[in-house]
mmCIF file of C-alpha atoms in Angstrom:
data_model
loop_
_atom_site.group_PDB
_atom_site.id
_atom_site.type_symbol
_atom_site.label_atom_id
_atom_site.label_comp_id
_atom_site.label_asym_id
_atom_site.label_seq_id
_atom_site.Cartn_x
_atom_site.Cartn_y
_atom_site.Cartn_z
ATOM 1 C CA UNK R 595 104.998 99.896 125.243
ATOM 2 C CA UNK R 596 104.577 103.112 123.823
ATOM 3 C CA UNK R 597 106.887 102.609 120.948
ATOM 4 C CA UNK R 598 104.472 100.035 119.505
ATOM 5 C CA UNK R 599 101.886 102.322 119.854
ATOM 6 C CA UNK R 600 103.669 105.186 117.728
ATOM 7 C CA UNK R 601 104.459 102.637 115.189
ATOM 8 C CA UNK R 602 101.022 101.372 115.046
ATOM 9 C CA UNK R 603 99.222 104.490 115.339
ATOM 10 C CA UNK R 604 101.788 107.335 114.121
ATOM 11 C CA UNK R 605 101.439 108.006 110.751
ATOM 12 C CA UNK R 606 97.302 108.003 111.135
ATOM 13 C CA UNK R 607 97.983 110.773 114.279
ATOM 14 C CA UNK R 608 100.783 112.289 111.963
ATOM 15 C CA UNK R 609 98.089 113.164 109.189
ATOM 16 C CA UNK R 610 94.970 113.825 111.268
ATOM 17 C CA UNK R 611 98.142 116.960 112.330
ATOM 18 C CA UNK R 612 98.472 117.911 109.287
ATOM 19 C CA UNK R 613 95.003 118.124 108.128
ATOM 20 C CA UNK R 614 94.262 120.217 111.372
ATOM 21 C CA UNK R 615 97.187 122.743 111.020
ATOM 22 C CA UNK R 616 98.007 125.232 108.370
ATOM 23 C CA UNK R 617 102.029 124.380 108.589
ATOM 24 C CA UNK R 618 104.122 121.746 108.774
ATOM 25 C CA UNK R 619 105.770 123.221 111.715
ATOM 26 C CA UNK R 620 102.601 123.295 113.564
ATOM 27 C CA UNK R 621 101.826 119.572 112.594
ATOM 28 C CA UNK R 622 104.966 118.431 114.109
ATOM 29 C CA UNK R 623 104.824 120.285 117.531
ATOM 30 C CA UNK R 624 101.104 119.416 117.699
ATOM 31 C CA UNK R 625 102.332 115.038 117.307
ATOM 32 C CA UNK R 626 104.877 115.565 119.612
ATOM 33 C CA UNK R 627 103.009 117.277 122.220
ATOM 34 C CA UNK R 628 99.978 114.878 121.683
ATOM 35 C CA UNK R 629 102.444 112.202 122.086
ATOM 36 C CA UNK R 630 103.963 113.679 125.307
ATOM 37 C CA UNK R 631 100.435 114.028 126.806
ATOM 38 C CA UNK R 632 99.853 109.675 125.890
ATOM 39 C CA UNK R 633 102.778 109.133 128.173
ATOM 40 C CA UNK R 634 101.899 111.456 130.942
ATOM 41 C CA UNK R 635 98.507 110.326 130.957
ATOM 42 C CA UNK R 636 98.861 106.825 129.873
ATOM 43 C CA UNK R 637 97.460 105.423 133.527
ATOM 44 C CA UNK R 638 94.169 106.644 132.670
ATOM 45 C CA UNK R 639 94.065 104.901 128.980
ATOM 46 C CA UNK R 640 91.415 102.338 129.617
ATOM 47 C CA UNK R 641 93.136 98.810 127.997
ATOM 48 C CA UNK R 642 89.646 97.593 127.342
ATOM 49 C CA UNK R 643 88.855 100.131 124.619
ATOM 50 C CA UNK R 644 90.317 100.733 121.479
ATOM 51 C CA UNK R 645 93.370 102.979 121.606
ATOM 52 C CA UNK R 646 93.015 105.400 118.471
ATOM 53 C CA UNK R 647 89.775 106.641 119.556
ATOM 54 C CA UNK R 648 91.942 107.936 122.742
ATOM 55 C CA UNK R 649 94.763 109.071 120.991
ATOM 56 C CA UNK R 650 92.812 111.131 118.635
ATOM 57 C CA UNK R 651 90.958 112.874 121.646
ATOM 58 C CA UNK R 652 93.889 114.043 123.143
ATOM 59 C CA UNK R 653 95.251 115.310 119.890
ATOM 60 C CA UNK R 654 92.118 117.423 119.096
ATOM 61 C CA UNK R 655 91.932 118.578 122.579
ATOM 62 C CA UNK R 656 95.541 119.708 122.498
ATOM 63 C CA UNK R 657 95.106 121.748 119.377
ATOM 64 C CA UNK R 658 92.147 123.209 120.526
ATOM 65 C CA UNK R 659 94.027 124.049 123.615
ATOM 66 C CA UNK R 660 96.690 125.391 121.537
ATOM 67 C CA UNK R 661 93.781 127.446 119.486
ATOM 68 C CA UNK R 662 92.665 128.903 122.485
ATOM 69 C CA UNK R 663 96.151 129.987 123.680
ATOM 70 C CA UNK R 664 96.687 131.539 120.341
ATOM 71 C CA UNK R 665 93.334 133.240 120.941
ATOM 72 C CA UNK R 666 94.097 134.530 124.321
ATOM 73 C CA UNK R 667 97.580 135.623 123.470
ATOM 74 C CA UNK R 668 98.245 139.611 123.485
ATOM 75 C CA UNK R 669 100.004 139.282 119.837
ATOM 76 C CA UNK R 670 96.443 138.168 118.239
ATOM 77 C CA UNK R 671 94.109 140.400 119.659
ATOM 78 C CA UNK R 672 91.312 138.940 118.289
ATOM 79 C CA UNK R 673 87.786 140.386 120.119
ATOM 80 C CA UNK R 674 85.979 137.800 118.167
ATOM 81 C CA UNK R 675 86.077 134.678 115.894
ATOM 82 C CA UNK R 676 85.363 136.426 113.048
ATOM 83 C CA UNK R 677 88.268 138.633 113.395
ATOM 84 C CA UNK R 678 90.155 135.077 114.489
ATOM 85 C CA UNK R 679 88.740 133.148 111.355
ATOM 86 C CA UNK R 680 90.064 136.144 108.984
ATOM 87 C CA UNK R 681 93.474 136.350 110.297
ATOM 88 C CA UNK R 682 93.980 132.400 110.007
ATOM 89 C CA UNK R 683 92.870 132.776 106.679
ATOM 90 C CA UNK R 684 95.709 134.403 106.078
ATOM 91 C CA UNK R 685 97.895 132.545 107.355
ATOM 92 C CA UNK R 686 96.754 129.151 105.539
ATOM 93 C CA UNK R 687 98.714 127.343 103.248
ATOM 94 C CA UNK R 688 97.651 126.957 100.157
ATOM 95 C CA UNK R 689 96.693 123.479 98.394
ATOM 96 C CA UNK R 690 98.464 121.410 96.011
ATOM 97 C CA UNK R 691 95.432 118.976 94.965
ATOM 98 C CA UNK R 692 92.697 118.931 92.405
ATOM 99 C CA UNK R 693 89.972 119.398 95.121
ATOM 100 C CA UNK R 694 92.183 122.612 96.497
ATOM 101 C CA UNK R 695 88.398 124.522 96.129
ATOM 102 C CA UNK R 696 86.974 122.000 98.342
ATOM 103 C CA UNK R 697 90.053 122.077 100.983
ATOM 104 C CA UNK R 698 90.010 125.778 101.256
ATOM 105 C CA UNK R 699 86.313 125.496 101.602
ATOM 106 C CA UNK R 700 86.939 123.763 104.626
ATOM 107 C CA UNK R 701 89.440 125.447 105.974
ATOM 108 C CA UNK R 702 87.162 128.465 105.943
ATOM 109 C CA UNK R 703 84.076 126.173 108.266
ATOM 110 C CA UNK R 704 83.824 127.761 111.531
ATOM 111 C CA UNK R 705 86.370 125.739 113.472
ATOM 112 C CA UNK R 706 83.543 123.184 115.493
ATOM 113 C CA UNK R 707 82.349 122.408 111.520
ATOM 114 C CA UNK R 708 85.833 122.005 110.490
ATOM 115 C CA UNK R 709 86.905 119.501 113.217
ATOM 116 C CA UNK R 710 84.050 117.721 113.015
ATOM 117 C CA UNK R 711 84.490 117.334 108.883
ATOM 118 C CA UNK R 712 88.107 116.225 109.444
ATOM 119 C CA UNK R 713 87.558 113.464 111.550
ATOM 120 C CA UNK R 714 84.011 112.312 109.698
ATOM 121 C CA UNK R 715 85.845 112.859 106.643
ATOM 122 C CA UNK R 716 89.275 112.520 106.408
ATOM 123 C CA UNK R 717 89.901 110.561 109.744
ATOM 124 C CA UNK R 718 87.341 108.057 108.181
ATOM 125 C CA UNK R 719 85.595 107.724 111.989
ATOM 126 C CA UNK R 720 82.127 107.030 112.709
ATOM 127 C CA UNK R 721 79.291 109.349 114.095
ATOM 128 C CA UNK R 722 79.282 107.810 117.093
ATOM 129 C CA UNK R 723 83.734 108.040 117.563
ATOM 130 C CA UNK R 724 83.262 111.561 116.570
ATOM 131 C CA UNK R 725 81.072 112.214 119.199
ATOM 132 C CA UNK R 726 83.442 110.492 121.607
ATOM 133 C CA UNK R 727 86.321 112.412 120.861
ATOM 134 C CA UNK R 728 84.917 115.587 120.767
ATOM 135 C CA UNK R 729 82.649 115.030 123.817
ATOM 136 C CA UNK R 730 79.386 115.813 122.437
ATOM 137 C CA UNK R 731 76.220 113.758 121.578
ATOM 138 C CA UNK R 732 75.505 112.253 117.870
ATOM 139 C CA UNK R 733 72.866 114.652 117.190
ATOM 140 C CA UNK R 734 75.198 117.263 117.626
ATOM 141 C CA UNK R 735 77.613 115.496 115.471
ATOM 142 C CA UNK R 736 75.008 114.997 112.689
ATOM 143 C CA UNK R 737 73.808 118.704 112.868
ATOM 144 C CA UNK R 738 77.163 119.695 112.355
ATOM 145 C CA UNK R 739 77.840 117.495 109.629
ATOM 146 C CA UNK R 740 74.560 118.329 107.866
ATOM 147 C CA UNK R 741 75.367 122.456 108.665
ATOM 148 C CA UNK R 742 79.331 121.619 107.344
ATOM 149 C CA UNK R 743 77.865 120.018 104.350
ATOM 150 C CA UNK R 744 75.031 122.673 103.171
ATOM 151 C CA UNK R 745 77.474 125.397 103.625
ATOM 152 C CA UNK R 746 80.135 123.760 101.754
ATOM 153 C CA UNK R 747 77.411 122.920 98.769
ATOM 154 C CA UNK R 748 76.736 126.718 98.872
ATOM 155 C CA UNK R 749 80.487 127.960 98.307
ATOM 156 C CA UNK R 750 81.490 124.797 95.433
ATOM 157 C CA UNK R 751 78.059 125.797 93.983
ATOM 158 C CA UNK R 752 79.753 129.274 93.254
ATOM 159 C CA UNK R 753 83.489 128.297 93.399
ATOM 160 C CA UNK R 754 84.169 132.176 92.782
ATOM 161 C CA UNK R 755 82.977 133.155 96.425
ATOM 162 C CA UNK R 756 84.842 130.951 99.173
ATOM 163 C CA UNK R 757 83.778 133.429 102.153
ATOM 164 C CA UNK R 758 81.327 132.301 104.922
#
């Protein structure tokens, strides 16, 4: 059962990864453990409803798990996100396309823009999924958005200047 489901459904999870990590490394262990979580928790998927709406909440909720874990561990020390959102910087990889100034834009949102951006963007879900998945009402989804989307006009209006 699940193998049709990872055939259906894996490349789509296998990109939302990579779009949400900074290495391919990280992608990969962040598919397999969101795959691992479907089959310990497939008794609670609900057949009625669609199944990538499900499947993409538990992969944003495991790397945000695995964010805060990072966070909390004694080798990043980080006493705020700030300090978080620098080092990361760091760490990104850097972009091969022609809209590289836009993707390192994003990569610079505060991570609840950024997520939200990925899936409204690149994940090509609705206001109303979004909200689902990240367990928040549409206002909040649209305020983001419209917050995401100001701040990014900002920084491409003075390509120079990616800091937030």
């Amino acid at each position: 059962m699940i193998d049709s489901y990872i055939r259906q459904y894996g490349g789509k999870l296998y990109g939302l990864c990579r779009t949400l990590c900074a290495s391919e490394a990280d992608a990969d262990d962040l598919y397999q453990e969101t795959w691992l979580k479907v089959i310990r928790y497939y008794d609670r998927y609900d057949p009625s409803r669609e199944f990538e709406p499900w499947l993409t909440k538990i992969c944003v909720n495991t790397y945000r798990s695995t964010l805060r874990r990072i966070i909390r561990s004694p080798v990043f020390p980080f006493h705020t996100n700030e300090e978080k959102d620098a080092a990361m910087e760091k760490l990104a990889a850097p972009e091969k396309e022609d809209y590289s100034a836009l993707y390192a834009a994003i990569d610079r949102l505060p991570e609840k823009l950024r997520v939200t951006v990925i899936l409204f963007y690149f994940r090509d879900m609705d206001i109303t999924s979004v909200s689902a998945v990240l367990g928040m009402p549409v206002g909040t989804v649209k305020s983001r958005l419209h917050k995401a989307r100001k701040l990014l006009k900002e920084v491409l209006d003075n390509e120079t200047d990616l800091r937030f």
